[in-house]
Amino acid sequence: MLRNRSAPHARVTPVLTVADVRAAVTWYTEVLGFVEHVRIGDGHRSQLGLPDGPAAELVVAEVRPGRRTPEQGRSHQVMLKVADVAGVVQMALAGGAVLVDPPHDWEYGERQATIDDPFGHQWVLGQTLVDVEPEEWGGQTVTPRTAARGYRRSMSIEDIGPRPQSFDIESETLQNRNYRTVAWSGKYLQVTLMSIPVGGDIGLEQHPATDQFIRLDAGRGRAQMGPAKDELTFDQEVTDGWCVIVPAGSWHNVTNIGDEPMQLYTVYAPQHHKPGKVHETKEDADRDTDDEPAEWSVQPQSVPDQHA
């Protein structure tokens, strides 16, 4: 699907009509944590998104013929997942919202509260407490989300070594749940998929004779690089669609600073890991003593990698 930097990237984008676009944008960013991506005119329309990327986006638009502000008895709601329902409700009420339904824990593993914002729109704020199968509380699974593109599940590819290969790398990266999964190992380069948990990081390291390419497909990270492990002079926030280019000899790390797993893939030249190697956690990788490149891979004659 093509993307246009002048338009929302989400497949479904709700449009909230308000009497004062700028006031609404300020409220949605300060209270609900949205960020403004595109502004059209001073008070005509704004495109908002969540800081971790385009998984959820929102258009705030002015009143015009055929598009009016909501009235009493409206039928729509906007559901928003947050980390702390009670905390967001407090901020919302302090900012002029009206409490419709206080925080309540439901049998399907969610804590929810409902508010009316100052601009006439109703929000259901949700906080996930536990992962529950629908059948556990009386629901029914119709089409499993694992069948939907981009929903995380176990990856379906395997490392076939230095043979021709082709796969949907974005989908496989999003589906990978492991800290590191080696997806393809060639004679001169290697592709690995990584999932970094909230607050986790790739690990501070240096590859003396290897350039490295890293691309994020989900989440939000902080990329740091520099000439020494205590001199990381490059510091950049990165998110979905961003890449990180690591020159050989640079100390580098990428830390998850978002509120969801950071999904990424990386390309080394040459191999760094045993073909097909899977590490569920960073701790597993640190303990592994059997993670050497294949003998048939071409390796530079240089000092080994360094890890902080």
PDB file of C-alpha atoms in Angstrom:
ATOM      1  CA  MET A   1       0.000   0.000   0.000  1.00  0.00           C
ATOM      2  CA  LEU A   2       1.431   3.385  -1.015  1.00  0.00           C
ATOM      3  CA  ARG A   3       1.926   6.018   1.659  1.00  0.00           C
ATOM      4  CA  ASN A   4       1.492   9.743   1.239  1.00  0.00           C
ATOM      5  CA  ARG A   5       3.159  12.068   3.736  1.00  0.00           C
ATOM      6  CA  SER A   6       0.286  14.527   3.287  1.00  0.00           C
ATOM      7  CA  ALA A   7      -2.390  12.004   4.318  1.00  0.00           C
ATOM      8  CA  PRO A   8      -3.018   9.607   7.225  1.00  0.00           C
ATOM      9  CA  HIS A   9      -1.294   6.223   6.990  1.00  0.00           C
ATOM     10  CA  ALA A  10      -3.835   4.151   8.938  1.00  0.00           C
ATOM     11  CA  ARG A  11      -6.303   2.110   6.889  1.00  0.00           C
ATOM     12  CA  VAL A  12      -9.228   3.368   8.997  1.00  0.00           C
ATOM     13  CA  THR A  13      -9.081   6.942  10.328  1.00  0.00           C
ATOM     14  CA  PRO A  14     -11.925   8.504  12.359  1.00  0.00           C
ATOM     15  CA  VAL A  15     -12.722  12.175  11.690  1.00  0.00           C
ATOM     16  CA  LEU A  16     -13.861  14.253  14.668  1.00  0.00           C
ATOM     17  CA  THR A  17     -15.646  17.480  13.772  1.00  0.00           C
ATOM     18  CA  VAL A  18     -15.168  20.292  16.282  1.00  0.00           C
ATOM     19  CA  ALA A  19     -16.000  23.979  16.527  1.00  0.00           C
ATOM     20  CA  ASP A  20     -12.397  24.949  17.392  1.00  0.00           C
ATOM     21  CA  VAL A  21      -9.761  22.764  15.733  1.00  0.00           C
ATOM     22  CA  ARG A  22      -6.730  24.320  17.427  1.00  0.00           C
ATOM     23  CA  ALA A  23      -8.259  24.055  20.905  1.00  0.00           C
ATOM     24  CA  ALA A  24      -9.205  20.433  20.268  1.00  0.00           C
ATOM     25  CA  VAL A  25      -5.741  19.538  18.948  1.00  0.00           C
ATOM     26  CA  THR A  26      -4.160  21.068  22.041  1.00  0.00           C
ATOM     27  CA  TRP A  27      -6.479  19.056  24.304  1.00  0.00           C
ATOM     28  CA  TYR A  28      -5.966  15.765  22.461  1.00  0.00           C
ATOM     29  CA  THR A  29      -2.189  16.149  22.519  1.00  0.00           C
ATOM     30  CA  GLU A  30      -1.862  17.295  26.120  1.00  0.00           C
ATOM     31  CA  VAL A  31      -4.488  15.007  27.692  1.00  0.00           C
ATOM     32  CA  LEU A  32      -4.658  11.910  25.476  1.00  0.00           C
ATOM     33  CA  GLY A  33      -1.063  11.861  24.256  1.00  0.00           C
ATOM     34  CA  PHE A  34      -1.578  12.321  20.512  1.00  0.00           C
ATOM     35  CA  VAL A  35       1.001  14.109  18.363  1.00  0.00           C
ATOM     36  CA  GLU A  36       0.189  16.423  15.467  1.00  0.00           C
ATOM     37  CA  HIS A  37       1.561  15.208  12.130  1.00  0.00           C
ATOM     38  CA  VAL A  38       0.027  17.507   9.515  1.00  0.00           C
ATOM     39  CA  ARG A  39      -1.742  20.853   9.875  1.00  0.00           C
ATOM     40  CA  ILE A  40      -3.925  22.167   7.033  1.00  0.00           C
ATOM     41  CA  GLY A  41      -4.654  25.845   7.476  1.00  0.00           C
ATOM     42  CA  ASP A  42      -4.688  27.453  10.903  1.00  0.00           C
ATOM     43  CA  GLY A  43      -8.044  26.005  11.906  1.00  0.00           C
ATOM     44  CA  HIS A  44      -9.214  23.852   8.998  1.00  0.00           C
ATOM     45  CA  ARG A  45      -7.952  20.345   9.730  1.00  0.00           C
ATOM     46  CA  SER A  46      -5.189  18.469  11.555  1.00  0.00           C
ATOM     47  CA  GLN A  47      -3.908  14.911  11.284  1.00  0.00           C
ATOM     48  CA  LEU A  48      -2.959  13.390  14.626  1.00  0.00           C
ATOM     49  CA  GLY A  49      -1.323  10.099  15.527  1.00  0.00           C
ATOM     50  CA  LEU A  50       0.043   8.198  18.478  1.00  0.00           C
ATOM     51  CA  PRO A  51       3.788   8.607  19.159  1.00  0.00           C
ATOM     52  CA  ASP A  52       4.601   4.956  18.371  1.00  0.00           C
ATOM     53  CA  GLY A  53       3.633   5.239  14.714  1.00  0.00           C
ATOM     54  CA  PRO A  54       0.638   5.057  12.361  1.00  0.00           C
ATOM     55  CA  ALA A  55      -1.210   2.151  13.997  1.00  0.00           C
ATOM     56  CA  ALA A  56      -3.902   4.641  15.085  1.00  0.00           C
ATOM     57  CA  GLU A  57      -4.557   8.050  13.581  1.00  0.00           C
ATOM     58  CA  LEU A  58      -7.180  10.735  13.933  1.00  0.00           C
ATOM     59  CA  VAL A  59      -8.349  13.699  11.845  1.00  0.00           C
ATOM     60  CA  VAL A  60      -9.725  16.762  13.659  1.00  0.00           C
ATOM     61  CA  ALA A  61     -11.757  18.913  11.275  1.00  0.00           C
ATOM     62  CA  GLU A  62     -13.731  22.133  11.299  1.00  0.00           C
ATOM     63  CA  VAL A  63     -17.493  22.360  10.842  1.00  0.00           C
ATOM     64  CA  ARG A  64     -18.652  22.745   7.253  1.00  0.00           C
ATOM     65  CA  PRO A  65     -21.712  21.753   5.165  1.00  0.00           C
ATOM     66  CA  GLY A  66     -22.358  18.055   5.568  1.00  0.00           C
ATOM     67  CA  ARG A  67     -20.097  17.809   8.621  1.00  0.00           C
ATOM     68  CA  ARG A  68     -21.475  19.100  11.900  1.00  0.00           C
ATOM     69  CA  THR A  69     -20.476  18.870  15.527  1.00  0.00           C
ATOM     70  CA  PRO A  70     -22.007  16.008  17.532  1.00  0.00           C
ATOM     71  CA  GLU A  71     -25.294  16.591  19.318  1.00  0.00           C
ATOM     72  CA  GLN A  72     -27.115  15.005  22.236  1.00  0.00           C
ATOM     73  CA  GLY A  73     -27.901  11.376  21.521  1.00  0.00           C
ATOM     74  CA  ARG A  74     -24.887  10.788  19.267  1.00  0.00           C
ATOM     75  CA  SER A  75     -24.120   7.209  18.291  1.00  0.00           C
ATOM     76  CA  HIS A  76     -20.327   7.148  17.909  1.00  0.00           C
ATOM     77  CA  GLN A  77     -17.452   6.518  20.322  1.00  0.00           C
ATOM     78  CA  VAL A  78     -13.687   6.461  19.876  1.00  0.00           C
ATOM     79  CA  MET A  79     -11.819   3.730  21.767  1.00  0.00           C
ATOM     80  CA  LEU A  80      -8.264   4.521  22.849  1.00  0.00           C
ATOM     81  CA  LYS A  81      -5.828   2.129  24.542  1.00  0.00           C
ATOM     82  CA  VAL A  82      -3.799   3.785  27.312  1.00  0.00           C
ATOM     83  CA  ALA A  83      -1.309   2.607  29.920  1.00  0.00           C
ATOM     84  CA  ASP A  84      -3.222   4.002  32.941  1.00  0.00           C
ATOM     85  CA  VAL A  85      -6.958   4.581  32.631  1.00  0.00           C
ATOM     86  CA  ALA A  86      -7.337   6.222  36.042  1.00  0.00           C
ATOM     87  CA  GLY A  87      -4.494   8.653  35.371  1.00  0.00           C
ATOM     88  CA  VAL A  88      -5.840   9.714  31.966  1.00  0.00           C
ATOM     89  CA  VAL A  89      -9.344  10.146  33.408  1.00  0.00           C
ATOM     90  CA  GLN A  90      -7.980  12.494  36.075  1.00  0.00           C
ATOM     91  CA  MET A  91      -6.169  14.567  33.430  1.00  0.00           C
ATOM     92  CA  ALA A  92      -9.263  14.622  31.234  1.00  0.00           C
ATOM     93  CA  LEU A  93     -11.565  15.786  34.024  1.00  0.00           C
ATOM     94  CA  ALA A  94      -9.078  18.484  35.003  1.00  0.00           C
ATOM     95  CA  GLY A  95      -9.142  19.611  31.373  1.00  0.00           C
ATOM     96  CA  GLY A  96     -12.922  19.956  31.212  1.00  0.00           C
ATOM     97  CA  ALA A  97     -14.091  16.476  30.248  1.00  0.00           C
ATOM     98  CA  VAL A  98     -17.208  14.891  31.749  1.00  0.00           C
ATOM     99  CA  LEU A  99     -17.082  11.437  33.322  1.00  0.00           C
ATOM    100  CA  VAL A 100     -19.718   9.166  31.763  1.00  0.00           C
ATOM    101  CA  ASP A 101     -18.643   5.823  33.208  1.00  0.00           C
ATOM    102  CA  PRO A 102     -15.892   5.495  35.864  1.00  0.00           C
ATOM    103  CA  PRO A 103     -13.023   2.975  35.526  1.00  0.00           C
ATOM    104  CA  HIS A 104     -14.291  -0.586  35.721  1.00  0.00           C
ATOM    105  CA  ASP A 105     -12.552  -3.953  35.328  1.00  0.00           C
ATOM    106  CA  TRP A 106     -14.252  -6.319  32.912  1.00  0.00           C
ATOM    107  CA  GLU A 107     -14.126 -10.093  32.696  1.00  0.00           C
ATOM    108  CA  TYR A 108     -12.477  -9.905  29.269  1.00  0.00           C
ATOM    109  CA  GLY A 109      -9.263  -8.542  30.777  1.00  0.00           C
ATOM    110  CA  GLU A 110      -9.771  -4.809  30.214  1.00  0.00           C
ATOM    111  CA  ARG A 111     -10.144  -1.809  32.506  1.00  0.00           C
ATOM    112  CA  GLN A 112     -12.319   0.821  30.826  1.00  0.00           C
ATOM    113  CA  ALA A 113     -13.754   4.253  31.508  1.00  0.00           C
ATOM    114  CA  THR A 114     -15.872   6.553  29.343  1.00  0.00           C
ATOM    115  CA  ILE A 115     -15.580  10.338  29.088  1.00  0.00           C
ATOM    116  CA  ASP A 116     -17.115  13.115  27.004  1.00  0.00           C
ATOM    117  CA  ASP A 117     -14.401  15.513  25.855  1.00  0.00           C
ATOM    118  CA  PRO A 118     -15.035  19.298  25.850  1.00  0.00           C
ATOM    119  CA  PHE A 119     -15.736  19.197  22.085  1.00  0.00           C
ATOM    120  CA  GLY A 120     -18.684  16.811  22.137  1.00  0.00           C
ATOM    121  CA  HIS A 121     -16.979  13.490  21.412  1.00  0.00           C
ATOM    122  CA  GLN A 122     -17.109  10.410  23.588  1.00  0.00           C
ATOM    123  CA  TRP A 123     -13.996   8.339  24.341  1.00  0.00           C
ATOM    124  CA  VAL A 124     -13.761   4.856  25.790  1.00  0.00           C
ATOM    125  CA  LEU A 125     -10.367   4.612  27.478  1.00  0.00           C
ATOM    126  CA  GLY A 126      -9.086   1.046  27.750  1.00  0.00           C
ATOM    127  CA  GLN A 127      -6.214  -0.530  29.685  1.00  0.00           C
ATOM    128  CA  THR A 128      -5.257  -4.166  29.145  1.00  0.00           C
ATOM    129  CA  LEU A 129      -4.864  -6.051  32.428  1.00  0.00           C
ATOM    130  CA  VAL A 130      -4.426  -9.613  31.143  1.00  0.00           C
ATOM    131  CA  ASP A 131      -4.567 -11.487  27.829  1.00  0.00           C
ATOM    132  CA  VAL A 132      -7.786 -13.547  27.823  1.00  0.00           C
ATOM    133  CA  GLU A 133      -9.211 -15.857  25.152  1.00  0.00           C
ATOM    134  CA  PRO A 134     -12.793 -14.850  24.180  1.00  0.00           C
ATOM    135  CA  GLU A 135     -14.027 -18.342  25.070  1.00  0.00           C
ATOM    136  CA  GLU A 136     -12.851 -17.842  28.682  1.00  0.00           C
ATOM    137  CA  TRP A 137     -15.507 -15.217  29.383  1.00  0.00           C
ATOM    138  CA  GLY A 138     -18.321 -16.223  27.021  1.00  0.00           C
ATOM    139  CA  GLY A 139     -17.164 -14.693  23.763  1.00  0.00           C
ATOM    140  CA  GLN A 140     -16.376 -16.511  20.540  1.00  0.00           C
ATOM    141  CA  THR A 141     -13.380 -16.378  18.212  1.00  0.00           C
ATOM    142  CA  VAL A 142     -14.672 -15.955  14.664  1.00  0.00           C
ATOM    143  CA  THR A 143     -11.525 -15.113  12.662  1.00  0.00           C
ATOM    144  CA  PRO A 144      -8.300 -15.386  14.695  1.00  0.00           C
ATOM    145  CA  ARG A 145      -6.207 -12.230  14.548  1.00  0.00           C
ATOM    146  CA  THR A 146      -3.171 -14.379  13.807  1.00  0.00           C
ATOM    147  CA  ALA A 147      -4.579 -14.580  10.293  1.00  0.00           C
ATOM    148  CA  ALA A 148      -4.435 -10.813   9.902  1.00  0.00           C
ATOM    149  CA  ARG A 149      -1.316  -9.249   8.391  1.00  0.00           C
ATOM    150  CA  GLY A 150       0.793  -7.464  10.969  1.00  0.00           C
ATOM    151  CA  TYR A 151      -0.594  -9.203  14.064  1.00  0.00           C
ATOM    152  CA  ARG A 152       2.280 -10.717  16.009  1.00  0.00           C
ATOM    153  CA  ARG A 153       2.535 -14.482  15.916  1.00  0.00           C
ATOM    154  CA  SER A 154       5.326 -16.991  15.461  1.00  0.00           C
ATOM    155  CA  MET A 155       7.227 -16.354  12.245  1.00  0.00           C
ATOM    156  CA  SER A 156       6.665 -18.777   9.387  1.00  0.00           C
ATOM    157  CA  ILE A 157      10.031 -18.643   7.582  1.00  0.00           C
ATOM    158  CA  GLU A 158      13.195 -20.600   8.278  1.00  0.00           C
ATOM    159  CA  ASP A 159      16.838 -19.962   7.534  1.00  0.00           C
ATOM    160  CA  ILE A 160      17.645 -22.036   4.432  1.00  0.00           C
ATOM    161  CA  GLY A 161      21.261 -20.930   4.206  1.00  0.00           C
ATOM    162  CA  PRO A 162      22.910 -19.451   1.116  1.00  0.00           C
ATOM    163  CA  ARG A 163      20.081 -20.368  -1.261  1.00  0.00           C
ATOM    164  CA  PRO A 164      17.604 -18.073  -3.051  1.00  0.00           C
ATOM    165  CA  GLN A 165      14.857 -16.868  -0.723  1.00  0.00           C
ATOM    166  CA  SER A 166      11.972 -14.399  -0.775  1.00  0.00           C
ATOM    167  CA  PHE A 167       9.487 -13.442   1.945  1.00  0.00           C
ATOM    168  CA  ASP A 168       7.418 -10.532   3.268  1.00  0.00           C
ATOM    169  CA  ILE A 169      10.037  -9.088   5.600  1.00  0.00           C
ATOM    170  CA  GLU A 170       7.724  -6.442   7.082  1.00  0.00           C
ATOM    171  CA  SER A 171       5.088  -9.018   8.005  1.00  0.00           C
ATOM    172  CA  GLU A 172       7.651 -11.468   9.389  1.00  0.00           C
ATOM    173  CA  THR A 173       9.321  -8.709  11.402  1.00  0.00           C
ATOM    174  CA  LEU A 174       5.999  -7.724  12.968  1.00  0.00           C
ATOM    175  CA  GLN A 175       5.151 -11.353  13.716  1.00  0.00           C
ATOM    176  CA  ASN A 176       8.488 -12.231  15.299  1.00  0.00           C
ATOM    177  CA  ARG A 177       8.245 -12.541  19.100  1.00  0.00           C
ATOM    178  CA  ASN A 178      11.859 -13.464  19.809  1.00  0.00           C
ATOM    179  CA  TYR A 179      14.654 -11.177  20.887  1.00  0.00           C
ATOM    180  CA  ARG A 180      16.578 -12.420  17.877  1.00  0.00           C
ATOM    181  CA  THR A 181      15.653 -14.779  15.034  1.00  0.00           C
ATOM    182  CA  VAL A 182      18.132 -15.439  12.247  1.00  0.00           C
ATOM    183  CA  ALA A 183      16.029 -15.369   9.071  1.00  0.00           C
ATOM    184  CA  TRP A 184      18.612 -15.845   6.314  1.00  0.00           C
ATOM    185  CA  SER A 185      22.339 -16.576   6.312  1.00  0.00           C
ATOM    186  CA  GLY A 186      24.417 -16.056   3.190  1.00  0.00           C
ATOM    187  CA  LYS A 187      28.078 -16.340   2.425  1.00  0.00           C
ATOM    188  CA  TYR A 188      28.617 -12.597   2.819  1.00  0.00           C
ATOM    189  CA  LEU A 189      25.649 -11.245   4.813  1.00  0.00           C
ATOM    190  CA  GLN A 190      22.924 -12.216   7.281  1.00  0.00           C
ATOM    191  CA  VAL A 191      19.355 -11.044   8.029  1.00  0.00           C
ATOM    192  CA  THR A 192      18.014 -11.199  11.574  1.00  0.00           C
ATOM    193  CA  LEU A 193      14.643 -10.206  13.045  1.00  0.00           C
ATOM    194  CA  MET A 194      14.435  -8.711  16.537  1.00  0.00           C
ATOM    195  CA  SER A 195      11.729  -7.904  19.096  1.00  0.00           C
ATOM    196  CA  ILE A 196      12.830  -5.616  21.922  1.00  0.00           C
ATOM    197  CA  PRO A 197      10.486  -5.421  24.933  1.00  0.00           C
ATOM    198  CA  VAL A 198       9.416  -2.156  26.544  1.00  0.00           C
ATOM    199  CA  GLY A 199      12.409  -0.679  28.360  1.00  0.00           C
ATOM    200  CA  GLY A 200      14.790  -3.175  26.751  1.00  0.00           C
ATOM    201  CA  ASP A 201      17.573  -2.604  24.257  1.00  0.00           C
ATOM    202  CA  ILE A 202      19.549  -4.360  21.545  1.00  0.00           C
ATOM    203  CA  GLY A 203      22.687  -4.172  23.671  1.00  0.00           C
ATOM    204  CA  LEU A 204      25.655  -1.805  23.460  1.00  0.00           C
ATOM    205  CA  GLU A 205      28.228  -3.324  21.108  1.00  0.00           C
ATOM    206  CA  GLN A 206      30.794  -2.640  18.390  1.00  0.00           C
ATOM    207  CA  HIS A 207      31.497  -4.448  15.101  1.00  0.00           C
ATOM    208  CA  PRO A 208      35.078  -3.475  14.114  1.00  0.00           C
ATOM    209  CA  ALA A 209      34.850  -4.720  10.510  1.00  0.00           C
ATOM    210  CA  THR A 210      31.108  -4.713   9.790  1.00  0.00           C
ATOM    211  CA  ASP A 211      28.664  -2.082   8.614  1.00  0.00           C
ATOM    212  CA  GLN A 212      25.112  -2.703   9.832  1.00  0.00           C
ATOM    213  CA  PHE A 213      21.629  -1.734   8.628  1.00  0.00           C
ATOM    214  CA  ILE A 214      18.681  -1.649  11.077  1.00  0.00           C
ATOM    215  CA  ARG A 215      15.046  -0.852  10.223  1.00  0.00           C
ATOM    216  CA  LEU A 216      12.091  -0.406  12.594  1.00  0.00           C
ATOM    217  CA  ASP A 217       8.681  -1.716  11.537  1.00  0.00           C
ATOM    218  CA  ALA A 218       6.888  -1.038  14.849  1.00  0.00           C
ATOM    219  CA  GLY A 219       7.557   0.713  18.136  1.00  0.00           C
ATOM    220  CA  ARG A 220       9.644   3.688  19.161  1.00  0.00           C
ATOM    221  CA  GLY A 221      13.341   3.650  19.923  1.00  0.00           C
ATOM    222  CA  ARG A 222      16.382   5.721  20.796  1.00  0.00           C
ATOM    223  CA  ALA A 223      19.389   5.081  18.545  1.00  0.00           C
ATOM    224  CA  GLN A 224      22.795   5.975  19.981  1.00  0.00           C
ATOM    225  CA  MET A 225      26.230   5.669  18.348  1.00  0.00           C
ATOM    226  CA  GLY A 226      29.722   6.937  18.925  1.00  0.00           C
ATOM    227  CA  PRO A 227      33.469   6.248  18.841  1.00  0.00           C
ATOM    228  CA  ALA A 228      33.531   4.779  22.368  1.00  0.00           C
ATOM    229  CA  LYS A 229      31.056   3.027  24.638  1.00  0.00           C
ATOM    230  CA  ASP A 230      31.052   6.046  26.959  1.00  0.00           C
ATOM    231  CA  GLU A 231      31.015   8.562  24.088  1.00  0.00           C
ATOM    232  CA  LEU A 232      27.776   8.059  22.188  1.00  0.00           C
ATOM    233  CA  THR A 233      27.680  11.366  20.326  1.00  0.00           C
ATOM    234  CA  PHE A 234      24.884  10.354  17.908  1.00  0.00           C
ATOM    235  CA  ASP A 235      21.430  10.344  19.553  1.00  0.00           C
ATOM    236  CA  GLN A 236      18.243  10.041  17.491  1.00  0.00           C
ATOM    237  CA  GLU A 237      14.652   9.000  18.224  1.00  0.00           C
ATOM    238  CA  VAL A 238      13.407   6.489  15.630  1.00  0.00           C
ATOM    239  CA  THR A 239      10.048   4.895  14.914  1.00  0.00           C
ATOM    240  CA  ASP A 240       8.139   2.836  12.324  1.00  0.00           C
ATOM    241  CA  GLY A 241       9.794   3.205   8.923  1.00  0.00           C
ATOM    242  CA  TRP A 242      13.081   4.620  10.226  1.00  0.00           C
ATOM    243  CA  CYS A 243      16.432   2.980   9.598  1.00  0.00           C
ATOM    244  CA  VAL A 244      19.660   3.175  11.559  1.00  0.00           C
ATOM    245  CA  ILE A 245      22.963   2.961   9.655  1.00  0.00           C
ATOM    246  CA  VAL A 246      25.862   1.770  11.816  1.00  0.00           C
ATOM    247  CA  PRO A 247      29.357   2.320  10.368  1.00  0.00           C
ATOM    248  CA  ALA A 248      31.980  -0.318  11.134  1.00  0.00           C
ATOM    249  CA  GLY A 249      33.798   0.392  14.383  1.00  0.00           C
ATOM    250  CA  SER A 250      30.966   2.443  15.938  1.00  0.00           C
ATOM    251  CA  TRP A 251      29.666   1.606  19.381  1.00  0.00           C
ATOM    252  CA  HIS A 252      25.893   1.495  19.048  1.00  0.00           C
ATOM    253  CA  ASN A 253      22.647   0.648  20.797  1.00  0.00           C
ATOM    254  CA  VAL A 254      18.906   1.025  20.173  1.00  0.00           C
ATOM    255  CA  THR A 255      16.655   1.251  23.242  1.00  0.00           C
ATOM    256  CA  ASN A 256      12.886   0.775  23.313  1.00  0.00           C
ATOM    257  CA  ILE A 257      11.430   4.029  24.682  1.00  0.00           C
ATOM    258  CA  GLY A 258       7.818   3.312  23.636  1.00  0.00           C
ATOM    259  CA  ASP A 259       4.974   1.430  25.297  1.00  0.00           C
ATOM    260  CA  GLU A 260       4.946  -1.610  22.980  1.00  0.00           C
ATOM    261  CA  PRO A 261       7.566  -4.083  21.712  1.00  0.00           C
ATOM    262  CA  MET A 262       9.994  -2.592  19.201  1.00  0.00           C
ATOM    263  CA  GLN A 263       9.964  -4.747  16.051  1.00  0.00           C
ATOM    264  CA  LEU A 264      12.964  -4.444  13.751  1.00  0.00           C
ATOM    265  CA  TYR A 265      15.204  -6.293  11.354  1.00  0.00           C
ATOM    266  CA  THR A 266      18.931  -5.922  10.806  1.00  0.00           C
ATOM    267  CA  VAL A 267      21.330  -6.820   8.020  1.00  0.00           C
ATOM    268  CA  TYR A 268      24.958  -7.657   8.801  1.00  0.00           C
ATOM    269  CA  ALA A 269      27.766  -8.155   6.345  1.00  0.00           C
ATOM    270  CA  PRO A 270      29.184 -10.717   7.003  1.00  0.00           C
ATOM    271  CA  GLN A 271      27.421 -13.260   9.258  1.00  0.00           C
ATOM    272  CA  HIS A 272      27.457 -12.719  13.022  1.00  0.00           C
ATOM    273  CA  HIS A 273      25.281 -15.562  14.299  1.00  0.00           C
ATOM    274  CA  LYS A 274      24.786 -19.272  13.776  1.00  0.00           C
ATOM    275  CA  PRO A 275      22.380 -19.824  10.852  1.00  0.00           C
ATOM    276  CA  GLY A 276      18.819 -20.401  12.043  1.00  0.00           C
ATOM    277  CA  LYS A 277      19.652 -19.410  15.629  1.00  0.00           C
ATOM    278  CA  VAL A 278      16.686 -18.273  17.755  1.00  0.00           C
ATOM    279  CA  HIS A 279      17.031 -16.452  21.099  1.00  0.00           C
ATOM    280  CA  GLU A 280      13.742 -15.877  22.887  1.00  0.00           C
ATOM    281  CA  THR A 281      15.259 -13.264  25.226  1.00  0.00           C
ATOM    282  CA  LYS A 282      18.373 -11.116  25.444  1.00  0.00           C
ATOM    283  CA  GLU A 283      19.406 -13.162  28.474  1.00  0.00           C
ATOM    284  CA  ASP A 284      19.280 -16.314  26.338  1.00  0.00           C
ATOM    285  CA  ALA A 285      21.534 -14.644  23.790  1.00  0.00           C
ATOM    286  CA  ASP A 286      24.021 -13.510  26.447  1.00  0.00           C
ATOM    287  CA  ARG A 287      24.271 -17.049  27.859  1.00  0.00           C
ATOM    288  CA  ASP A 288      24.577 -18.814  24.514  1.00  0.00           C
ATOM    289  CA  THR A 289      28.044 -20.278  23.876  1.00  0.00           C
ATOM    290  CA  ASP A 290      27.049 -21.864  20.561  1.00  0.00           C
ATOM    291  CA  ASP A 291      26.348 -18.854  18.385  1.00  0.00           C
ATOM    292  CA  GLU A 292      29.203 -18.649  15.908  1.00  0.00           C
ATOM    293  CA  PRO A 293      28.915 -17.920  12.159  1.00  0.00           C
ATOM    294  CA  ALA A 294      28.939 -20.902   9.815  1.00  0.00           C
ATOM    295  CA  GLU A 295      32.334 -22.158   8.647  1.00  0.00           C
ATOM    296  CA  TRP A 296      31.304 -21.578   5.046  1.00  0.00           C
ATOM    297  CA  SER A 297      30.698 -17.842   5.652  1.00  0.00           C
ATOM    298  CA  VAL A 298      33.372 -15.342   4.630  1.00  0.00           C
ATOM    299  CA  GLN A 299      34.732 -13.510   7.666  1.00  0.00           C
ATOM    300  CA  PRO A 300      37.124 -10.537   7.780  1.00  0.00           C
ATOM    301  CA  GLN A 301      40.553 -10.956   9.322  1.00  0.00           C
ATOM    302  CA  SER A 302      40.138  -8.602  12.257  1.00  0.00           C
ATOM    303  CA  VAL A 303      39.501  -8.379  15.973  1.00  0.00           C
ATOM    304  CA  PRO A 304      36.216  -9.856  17.247  1.00  0.00           C
ATOM    305  CA  ASP A 305      33.118  -7.840  18.129  1.00  0.00           C
ATOM    306  CA  GLN A 306      33.051  -6.058  21.460  1.00  0.00           C
ATOM    307  CA  HIS A 307      30.123  -5.975  23.883  1.00  0.00           C
ATOM    308  CA  ALA A 308      29.603  -3.551  26.763  1.00  0.00           C
TER     309      ALA A 308
END
